[in-house]
PDB file of C-alpha atoms in Angstrom:
ATOM      1  CA  MET T   1     162.652 132.783  68.490  1.00  0.00           C
ATOM      2  CA  ILE T   2     162.088 135.659  66.120  1.00  0.00           C
ATOM      3  CA  GLY T   3     159.504 136.668  63.579  1.00  0.00           C
ATOM      4  CA  GLY T   4     156.680 137.688  65.876  1.00  0.00           C
ATOM      5  CA  ILE T   5     156.420 134.317  67.578  1.00  0.00           C
ATOM      6  CA  ILE T   6     155.603 134.530  71.286  1.00  0.00           C
ATOM      7  CA  ILE T   7     158.271 132.975  73.468  1.00  0.00           C
ATOM      8  CA  SER T   8     156.237 129.961  74.861  1.00  0.00           C
ATOM      9  CA  ASP T   9     157.807 129.975  78.316  1.00  0.00           C
ATOM     10  CA  ILE T  10     156.833 133.569  79.038  1.00  0.00           C
ATOM     11  CA  TYR T  11     153.408 133.001  77.422  1.00  0.00           C
ATOM     12  CA  LYS T  12     152.723 130.063  79.736  1.00  0.00           C
ATOM     13  CA  GLU T  13     154.084 131.822  82.769  1.00  0.00           C
ATOM     14  CA  VAL T  14     151.893 134.856  82.234  1.00  0.00           C
ATOM     15  CA  LEU T  15     148.737 132.920  81.435  1.00  0.00           C
ATOM     16  CA  ASN T  16     149.201 130.516  84.336  1.00  0.00           C
ATOM     17  CA  ASN T  17     149.625 133.322  86.880  1.00  0.00           C
ATOM     18  CA  VAL T  18     146.788 135.641  85.993  1.00  0.00           C
ATOM     19  CA  ASN T  19     143.074 135.673  86.593  1.00  0.00           C
ATOM     20  CA  ILE T  20     140.906 136.871  83.702  1.00  0.00           C
ATOM     21  CA  VAL T  21     138.477 138.468  86.212  1.00  0.00           C
ATOM     22  CA  ASP T  22     141.269 140.728  87.551  1.00  0.00           C
ATOM     23  CA  VAL T  23     142.128 141.772  83.976  1.00  0.00           C
ATOM     24  CA  MET T  24     138.423 142.412  83.138  1.00  0.00           C
ATOM     25  CA  ASN T  25     138.078 144.496  86.336  1.00  0.00           C
ATOM     26  CA  TYR T  26     141.066 146.615  85.183  1.00  0.00           C
ATOM     27  CA  TYR T  27     139.080 147.406  82.054  1.00  0.00           C
ATOM     28  CA  GLY T  28     135.961 148.266  84.106  1.00  0.00           C
ATOM     29  CA  ILE T  29     134.111 145.024  83.315  1.00  0.00           C
ATOM     30  CA  ASN T  30     132.254 143.800  86.411  1.00  0.00           C
ATOM     31  CA  VAL T  31     132.129 140.043  86.592  1.00  0.00           C
ATOM     32  CA  SER T  32     129.461 138.629  88.992  1.00  0.00           C
ATOM     33  CA  LYS T  33     128.944 134.942  89.412  1.00  0.00           C
ATOM     34  CA  GLY T  34     130.662 134.174  86.104  1.00  0.00           C
ATOM     35  CA  ASN T  35     128.633 136.675  84.067  1.00  0.00           C
ATOM     36  CA  ALA T  36     129.367 140.076  82.653  1.00  0.00           C
ATOM     37  CA  ILE T  37     127.996 142.687  80.297  1.00  0.00           C
ATOM     38  CA  CYS T  38     129.930 142.237  77.036  1.00  0.00           C
ATOM     39  CA  PRO T  39     131.845 145.325  75.935  1.00  0.00           C
ATOM     40  CA  PHE T  40     132.054 144.161  72.375  1.00  0.00           C
ATOM     41  CA  HIS T  41     128.423 144.784  71.450  1.00  0.00           C
ATOM     42  CA  ALA T  42     125.415 146.790  72.711  1.00  0.00           C
ATOM     43  CA  ASP T  43     124.737 144.496  75.675  1.00  0.00           C
ATOM     44  CA  HIS T  44     122.229 145.478  78.333  1.00  0.00           C
ATOM     45  CA  SER T  45     122.144 142.299  80.421  1.00  0.00           C
ATOM     46  CA  PRO T  46     125.016 140.019  81.294  1.00  0.00           C
ATOM     47  CA  SER T  47     125.429 137.761  78.237  1.00  0.00           C
ATOM     48  CA  MET T  48     129.169 137.070  78.530  1.00  0.00           C
ATOM     49  CA  LYS T  49     130.195 133.993  80.492  1.00  0.00           C
ATOM     50  CA  VAL T  50     133.533 134.168  82.251  1.00  0.00           C
ATOM     51  CA  ASP T  51     135.270 131.074  83.624  1.00  0.00           C
ATOM     52  CA  ASP T  52     137.907 132.231  86.124  1.00  0.00           C
ATOM     53  CA  LYS T  53     139.122 128.646  86.640  1.00  0.00           C
ATOM     54  CA  LYS T  54     140.008 128.148  82.941  1.00  0.00           C
ATOM     55  CA  ASN T  55     140.601 131.877  82.322  1.00  0.00           C
ATOM     56  CA  LEU T  56     138.194 131.924  79.360  1.00  0.00           C
ATOM     57  CA  PHE T  57     135.329 134.101  78.276  1.00  0.00           C
ATOM     58  CA  HIS T  58     132.560 133.765  75.748  1.00  0.00           C
ATOM     59  CA  CYS T  59     129.717 135.932  74.689  1.00  0.00           C
ATOM     60  CA  PHE T  60     126.892 134.043  73.057  1.00  0.00           C
ATOM     61  CA  PRO T  61     125.129 136.909  71.259  1.00  0.00           C
ATOM     62  CA  CYS T  62     128.248 138.309  69.509  1.00  0.00           C
ATOM     63  CA  GLY T  63     130.530 135.239  69.566  1.00  0.00           C
ATOM     64  CA  ALA T  64     133.498 136.960  71.195  1.00  0.00           C
ATOM     65  CA  GLY T  65     135.582 134.589  73.196  1.00  0.00           C
ATOM     66  CA  GLY T  66     138.942 133.220  74.096  1.00  0.00           C
ATOM     67  CA  ASN T  67     141.525 133.521  76.855  1.00  0.00           C
ATOM     68  CA  VAL T  68     142.871 136.525  78.695  1.00  0.00           C
ATOM     69  CA  LEU T  69     145.301 137.281  75.934  1.00  0.00           C
ATOM     70  CA  THR T  70     142.476 137.344  73.353  1.00  0.00           C
ATOM     71  CA  PHE T  71     140.397 139.513  75.669  1.00  0.00           C
ATOM     72  CA  VAL T  72     143.128 142.145  76.046  1.00  0.00           C
ATOM     73  CA  LYS T  73     143.964 142.228  72.241  1.00  0.00           C
ATOM     74  CA  LYS T  74     140.251 142.510  71.344  1.00  0.00           C
ATOM     75  CA  TYR T  75     139.513 145.204  74.016  1.00  0.00           C
ATOM     76  CA  GLU T  76     142.530 147.263  73.095  1.00  0.00           C
ATOM     77  CA  THR T  77     141.772 147.018  69.364  1.00  0.00           C
ATOM     78  CA  GLU T  78     138.008 147.434  69.323  1.00  0.00           C
ATOM     79  CA  ILE T  79     137.234 149.488  72.447  1.00  0.00           C
ATOM     80  CA  ASN T  80     140.453 151.561  72.973  1.00  0.00           C
ATOM     81  CA  HIS T  81     141.198 151.708  69.192  1.00  0.00           C
ATOM     82  CA  ASN T  82     144.783 150.773  69.937  1.00  0.00           C
ATOM     83  CA  PRO T  83     145.639 147.552  68.080  1.00  0.00           C
ATOM     84  CA  ILE T  84     148.405 145.665  69.929  1.00  0.00           C
ATOM     85  CA  SER T  85     150.395 142.588  69.146  1.00  0.00           C
ATOM     86  CA  SER T  86     150.274 139.392  71.242  1.00  0.00           C
ATOM     87  CA  ASN T  87     153.633 140.252  72.757  1.00  0.00           C
ATOM     88  CA  ASP T  88     152.396 143.733  73.808  1.00  0.00           C
ATOM     89  CA  ALA T  89     149.256 142.211  75.191  1.00  0.00           C
ATOM     90  CA  LEU T  90     151.353 139.779  77.325  1.00  0.00           C
ATOM     91  CA  ILE T  91     153.371 142.754  78.632  1.00  0.00           C
ATOM     92  CA  LYS T  92     150.146 144.664  79.410  1.00  0.00           C
ATOM     93  CA  ILE T  93     148.694 141.625  81.262  1.00  0.00           C
ATOM     94  CA  ALA T  94     151.860 141.197  83.307  1.00  0.00           C
ATOM     95  CA  GLU T  95     151.704 144.904  84.270  1.00  0.00           C
ATOM     96  CA  ILE T  96     147.978 144.791  85.095  1.00  0.00           C
ATOM     97  CA  CYS T  97     148.521 141.825  87.406  1.00  0.00           C
ATOM     98  CA  ASN T  98     151.866 143.059  88.874  1.00  0.00           C
ATOM     99  CA  LEU T  99     153.636 139.872  87.749  1.00  0.00           C
ATOM    100  CA  LYS T 100     157.360 139.829  88.424  1.00  0.00           C
ATOM    101  CA  ILE T 101     158.370 138.208  85.138  1.00  0.00           C
ATOM    102  CA  ASP T 102     161.561 138.816  83.151  1.00  0.00           C
ATOM    103  CA  LEU T 103     160.149 140.381  80.042  1.00  0.00           C
ATOM    104  CA  SER T 104     163.560 141.266  78.568  1.00  0.00           C
ATOM    105  CA  LYS T 105     163.525 138.166  76.348  1.00  0.00           C
ATOM    106  CA  LEU T 106     160.125 139.133  75.021  1.00  0.00           C
ATOM    107  CA  LYS T 107     161.204 142.752  74.435  1.00  0.00           C
ATOM    108  CA  ASN T 108     164.389 141.524  72.741  1.00  0.00           C
ATOM    109  CA  ASN T 109     162.284 139.223  70.563  1.00  0.00           C
ATOM    110  CA  MET T 110     160.082 142.256  69.547  1.00  0.00           C
ATOM    111  CA  GLU T 111     163.159 144.379  68.733  1.00  0.00           C
ATOM    112  CA  LYS T 112     164.532 141.539  66.491  1.00  0.00           C
ATOM    113  CA  THR T 113     161.187 141.293  64.716  1.00  0.00           C
ATOM    114  CA  VAL T 114     161.112 144.976  63.982  1.00  0.00           C
ATOM    115  CA  GLY T 115     164.626 144.760  62.597  1.00  0.00           C
ATOM    116  CA  ILE T 116     163.719 141.924  60.220  1.00  0.00           C
ATOM    117  CA  ASN T 117     160.603 143.789  59.007  1.00  0.00           C
ATOM    118  CA  GLN T 118     162.653 146.900  58.320  1.00  0.00           C
ATOM    119  CA  ARG T 119     165.253 144.957  56.377  1.00  0.00           C
ATOM    120  CA  ILE T 120     162.518 143.312  54.247  1.00  0.00           C
ATOM    121  CA  SER T 121     160.971 146.694  53.511  1.00  0.00           C
ATOM    122  CA  ILE T 122     164.392 148.152  52.518  1.00  0.00           C
ATOM    123  CA  ASN T 123     165.095 145.180  50.231  1.00  0.00           C
ATOM    124  CA  VAL T 124     161.732 145.561  48.434  1.00  0.00           C
ATOM    125  CA  MET T 125     162.331 149.332  48.028  1.00  0.00           C
ATOM    126  CA  GLU T 126     165.818 148.700  46.633  1.00  0.00           C
ATOM    127  CA  MET T 127     164.451 146.192  44.047  1.00  0.00           C
ATOM    128  CA  ALA T 128     161.722 148.721  43.012  1.00  0.00           C
ATOM    129  CA  MET T 129     164.354 151.442  42.598  1.00  0.00           C
ATOM    130  CA  LYS T 130     166.537 149.187  40.461  1.00  0.00           C
ATOM    131  CA  ALA T 131     163.548 148.290  38.248  1.00  0.00           C
ATOM    132  CA  ALA T 132     162.704 151.975  37.843  1.00  0.00           C
ATOM    133  CA  LEU T 133     166.275 152.752  36.873  1.00  0.00           C
ATOM    134  CA  TYR T 134     166.240 150.038  34.166  1.00  0.00           C
ATOM    135  CA  GLY T 135     162.960 151.336  32.770  1.00  0.00           C
ATOM    136  CA  CYS T 136     161.113 148.104  33.291  1.00  0.00           C
ATOM    137  CA  PHE T 137     158.972 149.185  36.202  1.00  0.00           C
ATOM    138  CA  THR T 138     155.342 148.137  35.704  1.00  0.00           C
ATOM    139  CA  THR T 139     152.685 147.523  38.256  1.00  0.00           C
ATOM    140  CA  GLU T 140     152.721 143.800  37.696  1.00  0.00           C
ATOM    141  CA  TYR T 141     156.545 143.691  37.892  1.00  0.00           C
ATOM    142  CA  ALA T 142     156.488 145.678  41.128  1.00  0.00           C
ATOM    143  CA  ALA T 143     153.929 143.309  42.586  1.00  0.00           C
ATOM    144  CA  ASP T 144     155.986 140.320  41.541  1.00  0.00           C
ATOM    145  CA  LEU T 145     159.109 141.875  43.106  1.00  0.00           C
ATOM    146  CA  ALA T 146     157.282 142.591  46.356  1.00  0.00           C
ATOM    147  CA  SER T 147     155.948 139.082  46.626  1.00  0.00           C
ATOM    148  CA  GLY T 148     159.251 137.491  45.658  1.00  0.00           C
ATOM    149  CA  GLU T 149     157.643 135.718  42.686  1.00  0.00           C
ATOM    150  CA  TYR T 150     159.639 137.424  39.907  1.00  0.00           C
ATOM    151  CA  GLN T 151     161.616 134.736  38.106  1.00  0.00           C
ATOM    152  CA  GLY T 152     162.924 136.653  35.093  1.00  0.00           C
ATOM    153  CA  GLU T 153     162.167 135.746  31.524  1.00  0.00           C
ATOM    154  CA  ASN T 154     162.276 132.147  30.463  1.00  0.00           C
TER     155      ASN T 154
END
């Protein structure tokens, strides 16, 4: 599959073979008896519940919650200031937990996605250049071109 969609087999394989507590420990989050200090707000006492059987977390004061993939994406984005995609988060989780998973399909999927996005950007730029050459380039026209809504005159 292409277009930024996670390959479900790899997704399931990673999520079924990791423990959220191990991933949280990697990030310096100490989980004790299913509780942890939440890194996503100014927490001073353990308010985040961690279920290592279901691989889920939830913080009642700030509302952060989800599975191990959600945790890694949120931590990388909000704490490390390094926004990552779901595919990159899966790769990171596999690396953290030393999983022996063939990630080549996932990496190939990511390369195809980048290629599609580049082609779309090039097509939009070509349309804008053509409009500028014909002297009909307006802000509304450019927006219509970019959104694919331009239908021509009726």
